[in-house]
Structure formats: C-alpha cells, structure tokens
Amino acid sequence: LNHNYIAQKIESSVLNIRHLTDHTFIITVERHNINFQPGQYMIVKFPHDRESREYSIYNKVDDDYLQFLIRDVKDGYLSSRLKIINQGTLIEMEGPYGFFTLPVTNKNSNKYVFIATGTGISPIHSILTSEPGIDYQIIHGIRIPEEKYQFTDFKQANYKACVTGVHSNDFHGRVTDYLKTEKPNAEATYYLSGNSAMINDVTNYLLASQIPIERINTEIYF
Ligand SMILES: Cc1cc2nc3c(=O)[nH]c(=O)nc-3n(C[C@H](O)[C@H](O)[C@H](O)COP(=O)(O)OP(=O)(O)OC[C@H]3O[C@@H](n4cnc5c(N)ncnc54)[C@H](O)[C@@H]3O)c2cc1C
C-alpha cells in the first residue's frame, strides 16, 4: 500500500457480487494499491463509458479488496448495470475522495452518533469495522427490516433501526421521529449520510438543539 491518500485512477476486476436483498448488493473488486480513509468514496464507471457515479467504500481499511454497498435505483443508469455484472468484469475507479472521515487526532476521546438512510450505512460500516473501539451510536432509517443489511457487524446495543414501510419489532418511524425521543447528546460528533431530505431535517434539528455546525458531518447521496 502507498501511504498517501492521493486519488488514483485504476481498472479493477470484479471479484464477487453478493445480493443482500432484492434491491441491494455488495460488489467486491480488486484494490490494487488504493489507500483510503474509512468514510471515503470512489468514482466508479465502466471503461469506455462516460457516465460515472460515486460509491462509498463499505469494507474495512486493512482488507486487500474494496467493497461497495449499492441499491439499484429505479431506472438508474449505473446502479442497474452494476447489479448484473459478473465476476471478472472490469470497472474503472478513481479516488479515494471525500471528508466523511473520523478526526485525525483524539479519535478515541469523542462520542459519535452516526445517522444514515438506506445504503448511507456504507461509509459508517467502513469506519466502524476499521475502528470498532470508538464510542458510537447508529440510527439507521430503512423501509423494511431486511435493509438492516449486515448490521450484526455493529455492536447490537448501539444500533437502532428506524423502519418506515412496515410494522416490525424495530422502531416504527423516521430517524427524525426517533431522534426526538431523547435529547441529542451535546458532546457527540454527528455523521449524517444518505438522502438529502433526511440530512436537511436532522441537521436543522441538531442545530436547533444547540449542536454546533462544526460537529455535524454530512455525506449527501442524492
Ligand atoms: C459521495 C456519494 C457517495 C455515494 N455512495 C453510494 C453508496 O455507497 N451506495 C449507493 O447505493 N449509492 C451511493 N451514492 C449514490 C450514487 O452515486 C448514484 O447516485 C446512485 O447509484 C444512482 O445512480 P444511477 O446511475 O443508478 O441513477 P441515475 O440514472 O443517475 O438516476 C438517479 C435518480 O435516482 C435518484 N437516486 C439516486 N440515488 C438514489 C438512492 N440511493 N435511492 C433512491 N433514489 C436515488 C436521483 O435523485 C435521481 O432522480 C453516492 C452518492 C454520492 C454523491
């Protein structure tokens, strides 16, 4: 591995594709010498195609491959094509990019609250499988319980699913409904990732609860 985080452009073979639900899958690709900080993303495309999209890296920092957790967006150009690729298919990647990462210093002296919708859990999965010892809480907004994906990789007491689509054993409602059930932790650093509607609502709520903007990090998917 190189020891800087300068973005590179590489071609990688798909090593594996695994379907977690009818709509969401994990693609594993060759890492080559890409060095990343957990929470960063890659820009992905097919060689000779002009369309590219950003995907957060899902796996932990010392794995010798890269993984992406992707939902097939209805009529989506790239996600629907990625869903049907095979082992050995070549993809082109550029990166890593992004600042949705833990602080470089005093990582372990902070409390963290991660709030995601859907595949917005991906960068959080990379961060927490890389740094399992930090003090964290996760609030994950999903439509159905299957979208908890690989939540058993997290400390169970610290993972809260908020399910909107069906009634289940999980909290029923949006992440903002759940957040309002208790006062936000004034000392925590917040990481929000996923759709912009959630990120805007939660950011406004946290700001109204006197959380300083410097402690609210966001990664907007769409
Ligand atoms: C920094 C960053 C990181 C990202 N990381 C991930 C990731 O880890 N996993 C992932 O699945 N996506 C991720 N995305 C979203 C991804 O880049 C694409 O936008 C998404 O896959 C749709 O691309 P497409 O070509 O299939 O759809 P397009 O043909 O571009 O159509 C996009 C349409 O679908 C909507 N849309 C985009 N994403 C979603 C979604 N997830 N759910 C519902 N509607 C959507 C858009 O608003 C638009 O209307 C990330 C985006 C950014 C900016």
mmCIF file of C-alpha atoms and ligand atoms in Angstrom:
data_model
loop_
_atom_site.group_PDB
_atom_site.id
_atom_site.type_symbol
_atom_site.label_atom_id
_atom_site.label_comp_id
_atom_site.label_asym_id
_atom_site.label_seq_id
_atom_site.Cartn_x
_atom_site.Cartn_y
_atom_site.Cartn_z
ATOM 1 C CA LEU A 1 0.000 0.000 0.000
ATOM 2 C CA ASN A 2 1.099 3.540 -0.564
ATOM 3 C CA HIS A 3 0.865 5.824 2.430
ATOM 4 C CA ASN A 4 -0.757 8.878 0.993
ATOM 5 C CA TYR A 5 -4.381 9.432 0.082
ATOM 6 C CA ILE A 6 -3.808 10.920 -3.339
ATOM 7 C CA ALA A 7 -6.563 9.944 -5.744
ATOM 8 C CA GLN A 8 -5.629 7.473 -8.436
ATOM 9 C CA LYS A 9 -7.403 6.098 -11.479
ATOM 10 C CA ILE A 10 -7.310 2.321 -11.822
ATOM 11 C CA GLU A 11 -9.029 -0.561 -13.572
ATOM 12 C CA SER A 12 -10.140 -3.420 -11.363
ATOM 13 C CA SER A 13 -11.738 -6.790 -11.885
ATOM 14 C CA VAL A 14 -14.926 -7.649 -10.079
ATOM 15 C CA LEU A 15 -14.113 -10.453 -7.643
ATOM 16 C CA ASN A 16 -17.598 -11.123 -6.331
ATOM 17 C CA ILE A 17 -21.164 -9.823 -6.323
ATOM 18 C CA ARG A 18 -23.477 -10.741 -3.485
ATOM 19 C CA HIS A 19 -27.175 -9.892 -3.339
ATOM 20 C CA LEU A 20 -28.325 -8.947 0.174
ATOM 21 C CA THR A 21 -31.932 -8.109 -0.736
ATOM 22 C CA ASP A 22 -33.945 -7.922 -3.967
ATOM 23 C CA HIS A 23 -32.608 -4.410 -4.467
ATOM 24 C CA THR A 24 -29.254 -4.170 -2.730
ATOM 25 C CA PHE A 25 -25.954 -5.890 -3.397
ATOM 26 C CA ILE A 26 -22.291 -5.807 -2.421
ATOM 27 C CA ILE A 27 -19.651 -5.698 -5.147
ATOM 28 C CA THR A 28 -16.115 -6.739 -4.242
ATOM 29 C CA VAL A 29 -13.337 -5.535 -6.536
ATOM 30 C CA GLU A 30 -9.555 -5.658 -6.642
ATOM 31 C CA ARG A 31 -7.989 -2.940 -4.521
ATOM 32 C CA HIS A 32 -4.564 -2.707 -6.157
ATOM 33 C CA ASN A 33 -2.643 -0.001 -4.275
ATOM 34 C CA ILE A 34 -5.584 2.250 -3.387
ATOM 35 C CA ASN A 35 -5.127 3.688 0.096
ATOM 36 C CA PHE A 36 -8.229 5.178 1.716
ATOM 37 C CA GLN A 37 -9.513 6.602 4.953
ATOM 38 C CA PRO A 38 -12.691 4.886 6.183
ATOM 39 C CA GLY A 39 -15.672 7.015 5.116
ATOM 40 C CA GLN A 40 -14.245 7.984 1.723
ATOM 41 C CA TYR A 41 -15.744 7.126 -1.667
ATOM 42 C CA MET A 42 -14.640 6.164 -5.171
ATOM 43 C CA ILE A 43 -15.944 7.362 -8.524
ATOM 44 C CA VAL A 44 -16.978 4.278 -10.482
ATOM 45 C CA LYS A 45 -17.655 3.731 -14.194
ATOM 46 C CA PHE A 46 -17.258 1.178 -16.919
ATOM 47 C CA PRO A 47 -14.220 1.602 -19.178
ATOM 48 C CA HIS A 48 -15.162 3.484 -22.370
ATOM 49 C CA ASP A 49 -18.402 4.770 -20.820
ATOM 50 C CA ARG A 50 -18.811 8.443 -19.941
ATOM 51 C CA GLU A 51 -21.277 8.027 -17.065
ATOM 52 C CA SER A 52 -19.725 7.757 -13.620
ATOM 53 C CA ARG A 53 -21.185 7.709 -10.095
ATOM 54 C CA GLU A 54 -19.806 7.988 -6.579
ATOM 55 C CA TYR A 55 -19.876 4.981 -4.222
ATOM 56 C CA SER A 56 -18.728 4.929 -0.615
ATOM 57 C CA ILE A 57 -16.237 2.239 0.311
ATOM 58 C CA TYR A 58 -18.002 -0.322 2.521
ATOM 59 C CA ASN A 59 -15.213 -2.507 3.862
ATOM 60 C CA LYS A 60 -12.541 -2.006 6.471
ATOM 61 C CA VAL A 61 -9.285 -0.297 5.796
ATOM 62 C CA ASP A 62 -6.952 -3.299 6.046
ATOM 63 C CA ASP A 63 -8.848 -5.639 3.684
ATOM 64 C CA ASP A 64 -6.996 -6.415 0.468
ATOM 65 C CA TYR A 65 -10.062 -5.629 -1.678
ATOM 66 C CA LEU A 66 -12.665 -2.841 -1.965
ATOM 67 C CA GLN A 67 -16.401 -3.310 -1.474
ATOM 68 C CA PHE A 68 -19.416 -1.181 -2.359
ATOM 69 C CA LEU A 69 -22.948 -1.499 -0.993
ATOM 70 C CA ILE A 70 -25.280 -0.435 -3.785
ATOM 71 C CA ARG A 71 -29.017 -0.098 -4.188
ATOM 72 C CA ASP A 72 -30.487 -0.429 -7.672
ATOM 73 C CA VAL A 73 -32.283 2.858 -8.158
ATOM 74 C CA LYS A 74 -35.384 2.500 -10.358
ATOM 75 C CA ASP A 75 -34.345 3.247 -13.944
ATOM 76 C CA GLY A 76 -30.946 4.265 -12.596
ATOM 77 C CA TYR A 77 -28.267 4.209 -15.256
ATOM 78 C CA LEU A 78 -25.250 2.844 -13.421
ATOM 79 C CA SER A 79 -26.749 1.041 -10.423
ATOM 80 C CA SER A 80 -28.939 -1.135 -12.659
ATOM 81 C CA ARG A 81 -25.918 -2.041 -14.801
ATOM 82 C CA LEU A 82 -23.722 -2.792 -11.789
ATOM 83 C CA LYS A 83 -26.411 -5.111 -10.454
ATOM 84 C CA ILE A 84 -25.964 -7.522 -13.368
ATOM 85 C CA ILE A 85 -22.180 -7.564 -13.742
ATOM 86 C CA ASN A 86 -20.232 -10.778 -13.329
ATOM 87 C CA GLN A 87 -17.033 -11.861 -11.697
ATOM 88 C CA GLY A 88 -14.162 -10.770 -13.940
ATOM 89 C CA THR A 89 -15.915 -7.697 -15.359
ATOM 90 C CA LEU A 90 -13.588 -4.698 -15.471
ATOM 91 C CA ILE A 91 -14.617 -1.445 -13.866
ATOM 92 C CA GLU A 92 -12.750 1.840 -13.739
ATOM 93 C CA MET A 93 -12.388 3.670 -10.438
ATOM 94 C CA GLU A 94 -10.980 6.996 -9.374
ATOM 95 C CA GLY A 95 -10.331 8.041 -5.805
ATOM 96 C CA PRO A 96 -10.419 7.973 -2.889
ATOM 97 C CA TYR A 97 -12.260 11.238 -2.311
ATOM 98 C CA GLY A 98 -14.230 12.819 0.491
ATOM 99 C CA PHE A 99 -14.018 14.131 4.015
ATOM 100 C CA PHE A 100 -16.665 11.983 5.748
ATOM 101 C CA THR A 101 -13.946 10.582 7.997
ATOM 102 C CA LEU A 102 -13.104 10.458 11.680
ATOM 103 C CA PRO A 103 -10.946 13.243 13.097
ATOM 104 C CA VAL A 104 -7.249 12.525 12.662
ATOM 105 C CA THR A 105 -6.395 13.308 16.289
ATOM 106 C CA ASN A 106 -8.125 12.246 19.521
ATOM 107 C CA LYS A 107 -10.298 9.758 17.645
ATOM 108 C CA ASN A 108 -10.943 7.749 20.781
ATOM 109 C CA SER A 109 -11.829 10.573 23.146
ATOM 110 C CA ASN A 110 -15.012 11.530 21.266
ATOM 111 C CA LYS A 111 -18.533 10.148 21.224
ATOM 112 C CA TYR A 112 -20.028 9.639 17.781
ATOM 113 C CA VAL A 113 -23.600 9.477 16.549
ATOM 114 C CA PHE A 114 -23.993 8.084 13.018
ATOM 115 C CA ILE A 115 -27.316 8.648 11.273
ATOM 116 C CA ALA A 116 -27.932 7.062 7.869
ATOM 117 C CA THR A 117 -30.694 6.208 5.452
ATOM 118 C CA GLY A 118 -30.507 3.090 3.277
ATOM 119 C CA THR A 119 -27.108 2.446 1.715
ATOM 120 C CA GLY A 120 -25.891 5.561 3.543
ATOM 121 C CA ILE A 121 -24.798 2.996 6.127
ATOM 122 C CA SER A 122 -21.884 2.071 3.824
ATOM 123 C CA PRO A 123 -19.240 4.636 4.887
ATOM 124 C CA ILE A 124 -20.279 4.088 8.510
ATOM 125 C CA HIS A 125 -19.709 0.354 8.098
ATOM 126 C CA SER A 126 -16.211 1.078 6.808
ATOM 127 C CA ILE A 127 -15.486 3.457 9.683
ATOM 128 C CA LEU A 128 -16.768 1.149 12.424
ATOM 129 C CA THR A 129 -15.318 -2.116 11.150
ATOM 130 C CA SER A 130 -11.983 -0.277 10.871
ATOM 131 C CA GLU A 131 -12.308 1.406 14.301
ATOM 132 C CA PRO A 132 -14.568 -0.878 16.365
ATOM 133 C CA GLY A 133 -13.294 0.528 19.649
ATOM 134 C CA ILE A 134 -14.756 4.028 19.360
ATOM 135 C CA ASP A 135 -17.789 5.117 21.385
ATOM 136 C CA TYR A 136 -20.700 5.188 18.944
ATOM 137 C CA GLN A 137 -24.408 5.008 18.328
ATOM 138 C CA ILE A 138 -26.038 4.308 14.945
ATOM 139 C CA ILE A 139 -29.521 5.350 13.854
ATOM 140 C CA HIS A 140 -30.439 3.728 10.529
ATOM 141 C CA GLY A 141 -33.518 4.757 8.559
ATOM 142 C CA ILE A 142 -34.858 1.982 6.320
ATOM 143 C CA ARG A 143 -38.080 0.923 4.650
ATOM 144 C CA ILE A 144 -38.100 -2.756 5.612
ATOM 145 C CA PRO A 145 -36.143 -4.759 8.221
ATOM 146 C CA GLU A 146 -34.109 -6.579 5.506
ATOM 147 C CA GLU A 147 -32.409 -3.245 4.816
ATOM 148 C CA LYS A 148 -30.527 -3.501 8.084
ATOM 149 C CA TYR A 149 -28.075 -5.291 5.788
ATOM 150 C CA GLN A 150 -25.052 -6.574 7.745
ATOM 151 C CA PHE A 151 -25.992 -4.833 10.998
ATOM 152 C CA THR A 152 -24.554 -7.719 13.020
ATOM 153 C CA ASP A 153 -21.141 -6.214 12.214
ATOM 154 C CA PHE A 154 -22.061 -3.449 14.706
ATOM 155 C CA LYS A 155 -22.427 -3.566 18.489
ATOM 156 C CA GLN A 156 -26.072 -4.574 18.771
ATOM 157 C CA ALA A 157 -26.853 -2.318 21.723
ATOM 158 C CA ASN A 158 -25.580 0.659 19.731
ATOM 159 C CA TYR A 159 -27.524 0.029 16.502
ATOM 160 C CA LYS A 160 -31.081 1.338 16.141
ATOM 161 C CA ALA A 161 -33.119 0.663 13.018
ATOM 162 C CA CYS A 162 -35.997 3.031 12.234
ATOM 163 C CA VAL A 163 -38.386 1.266 9.871
ATOM 164 C CA THR A 164 -40.945 3.281 7.922
ATOM 165 C CA GLY A 165 -42.504 0.798 5.498
ATOM 166 C CA VAL A 166 -43.892 -1.967 7.703
ATOM 167 C CA HIS A 167 -44.621 -2.653 11.357
ATOM 168 C CA SER A 168 -41.954 -4.898 12.909
ATOM 169 C CA ASN A 169 -40.058 -5.374 16.160
ATOM 170 C CA ASP A 170 -37.977 -2.332 15.268
ATOM 171 C CA PHE A 171 -38.802 1.298 15.984
ATOM 172 C CA HIS A 172 -41.545 2.366 13.571
ATOM 173 C CA GLY A 173 -40.952 5.808 12.105
ATOM 174 C CA ARG A 174 -38.351 8.071 10.579
ATOM 175 C CA VAL A 175 -34.931 8.745 12.068
ATOM 176 C CA THR A 176 -36.088 12.243 12.994
ATOM 177 C CA ASP A 177 -39.002 10.740 14.975
ATOM 178 C CA TYR A 178 -36.566 8.539 16.849
ATOM 179 C CA LEU A 179 -34.112 11.386 17.461
ATOM 180 C CA LYS A 180 -36.872 13.404 19.103
ATOM 181 C CA THR A 181 -37.475 10.671 21.696
ATOM 182 C CA GLU A 182 -34.427 11.854 23.636
ATOM 183 C CA LYS A 183 -32.303 14.977 23.925
ATOM 184 C CA PRO A 184 -29.382 14.920 21.467
ATOM 185 C CA ASN A 185 -26.028 14.236 23.089
ATOM 186 C CA ALA A 186 -24.454 17.684 23.337
ATOM 187 C CA GLU A 187 -20.908 16.302 23.446
ATOM 188 C CA ALA A 188 -21.158 13.985 20.440
ATOM 189 C CA THR A 189 -19.859 14.452 16.918
ATOM 190 C CA TYR A 190 -22.532 13.679 14.311
ATOM 191 C CA TYR A 191 -22.162 11.949 10.939
ATOM 192 C CA LEU A 192 -25.174 12.000 8.597
ATOM 193 C CA SER A 193 -25.256 10.094 5.306
ATOM 194 C CA GLY A 194 -27.870 9.241 2.725
ATOM 195 C CA ASN A 195 -30.686 11.217 1.169
ATOM 196 C CA SER A 196 -30.731 14.996 1.375
ATOM 197 C CA ALA A 197 -34.237 15.212 2.879
ATOM 198 C CA MET A 198 -33.103 13.299 5.972
ATOM 199 C CA ILE A 199 -29.809 15.170 6.161
ATOM 200 C CA ASN A 200 -31.547 18.558 5.995
ATOM 201 C CA ASP A 201 -34.165 17.603 8.602
ATOM 202 C CA VAL A 202 -31.638 16.142 11.015
ATOM 203 C CA THR A 203 -29.163 18.996 10.551
ATOM 204 C CA ASN A 204 -31.883 21.544 11.320
ATOM 205 C CA TYR A 205 -32.973 19.583 14.365
ATOM 206 C CA LEU A 206 -29.418 19.272 15.703
ATOM 207 C CA LEU A 207 -28.705 22.962 15.129
ATOM 208 C CA ALA A 208 -31.943 23.844 16.934
ATOM 209 C CA SER A 209 -30.734 21.595 19.772
ATOM 210 C CA GLN A 210 -27.533 23.693 20.106
ATOM 211 C CA ILE A 211 -25.201 21.196 18.428
ATOM 212 C CA PRO A 212 -22.522 23.327 16.740
ATOM 213 C CA ILE A 213 -22.279 23.030 12.965
ATOM 214 C CA GLU A 214 -18.592 22.026 13.272
ATOM 215 C CA ARG A 215 -19.716 18.780 14.861
ATOM 216 C CA ILE A 216 -22.158 17.842 12.080
ATOM 217 C CA ASN A 217 -20.539 15.982 9.168
ATOM 218 C CA THR A 218 -22.605 15.072 6.120
ATOM 219 C CA GLU A 219 -22.382 12.869 3.027
ATOM 220 C CA ILE A 220 -25.279 13.560 0.652
ATOM 221 C CA TYR A 221 -26.032 10.752 -1.816
ATOM 222 C CA PHE A 222 -28.836 12.380 -3.797
HETATM 223 C C1 LIG B 1 -20.470 10.889 -2.188
HETATM 224 C C2 LIG B 1 -21.526 9.900 -2.653
HETATM 225 C C3 LIG B 1 -21.468 8.584 -2.216
HETATM 226 C C4 LIG B 1 -22.441 7.661 -2.629
HETATM 227 N N1 LIG B 1 -22.381 6.381 -2.157
HETATM 228 C C5 LIG B 1 -23.342 5.496 -2.501
HETATM 229 C C6 LIG B 1 -23.322 4.159 -1.973
HETATM 230 O O1 LIG B 1 -22.419 3.774 -1.203
HETATM 231 N N2 LIG B 1 -24.323 3.306 -2.347
HETATM 232 C C7 LIG B 1 -25.339 3.700 -3.198
HETATM 233 O O2 LIG B 1 -26.225 2.878 -3.487
HETATM 234 N N3 LIG B 1 -25.373 4.956 -3.706
HETATM 235 C C8 LIG B 1 -24.401 5.851 -3.398
HETATM 236 N N4 LIG B 1 -24.435 7.121 -3.931
HETATM 237 C C9 LIG B 1 -25.440 7.418 -4.983
HETATM 238 C C10 LIG B 1 -24.839 7.005 -6.351
HETATM 239 O O3 LIG B 1 -23.719 7.830 -6.661
HETATM 240 C C11 LIG B 1 -25.831 7.154 -7.507
HETATM 241 O O4 LIG B 1 -26.419 8.422 -7.476
HETATM 242 C C12 LIG B 1 -26.926 6.105 -7.480
HETATM 243 O O5 LIG B 1 -26.362 4.786 -7.571
HETATM 244 C C13 LIG B 1 -27.876 6.312 -8.670
HETATM 245 O O6 LIG B 1 -27.121 6.257 -9.864
HETATM 246 P P1 LIG B 1 -27.802 5.693 -11.191
HETATM 247 O O7 LIG B 1 -26.880 5.968 -12.336
HETATM 248 O O8 LIG B 1 -28.206 4.273 -10.989
HETATM 249 O O9 LIG B 1 -29.115 6.542 -11.297
HETATM 250 P P2 LIG B 1 -29.368 7.794 -12.268
HETATM 251 O O10 LIG B 1 -29.584 7.320 -13.660
HETATM 252 O O11 LIG B 1 -28.300 8.797 -12.041
HETATM 253 O O12 LIG B 1 -30.741 8.295 -11.678
HETATM 254 C C14 LIG B 1 -30.676 8.951 -10.460
HETATM 255 C C15 LIG B 1 -32.072 9.209 -9.963
HETATM 256 O O13 LIG B 1 -32.291 8.404 -8.813
HETATM 257 C C16 LIG B 1 -32.280 9.201 -7.629
HETATM 258 N N5 LIG B 1 -31.430 8.479 -6.665
HETATM 259 C C17 LIG B 1 -30.080 8.482 -6.576
HETATM 260 N N6 LIG B 1 -29.650 7.662 -5.596
HETATM 261 C C18 LIG B 1 -30.765 7.117 -5.047
HETATM 262 C C19 LIG B 1 -30.986 6.185 -4.000
HETATM 263 N N7 LIG B 1 -29.958 5.624 -3.294
HETATM 264 N N8 LIG B 1 -32.267 5.848 -3.710
HETATM 265 C C20 LIG B 1 -33.299 6.383 -4.406
HETATM 266 N N9 LIG B 1 -33.150 7.279 -5.403
HETATM 267 C C21 LIG B 1 -31.904 7.643 -5.729
HETATM 268 C C22 LIG B 1 -31.734 10.541 -8.039
HETATM 269 O O14 LIG B 1 -32.285 11.583 -7.280
HETATM 270 C C23 LIG B 1 -32.183 10.626 -9.500
HETATM 271 O O15 LIG B 1 -33.524 11.017 -9.588
HETATM 272 C C24 LIG B 1 -23.482 8.064 -3.512
HETATM 273 C C25 LIG B 1 -23.514 9.392 -3.961
HETATM 274 C C26 LIG B 1 -22.564 10.300 -3.543
HETATM 275 C C27 LIG B 1 -22.642 11.724 -4.044
#
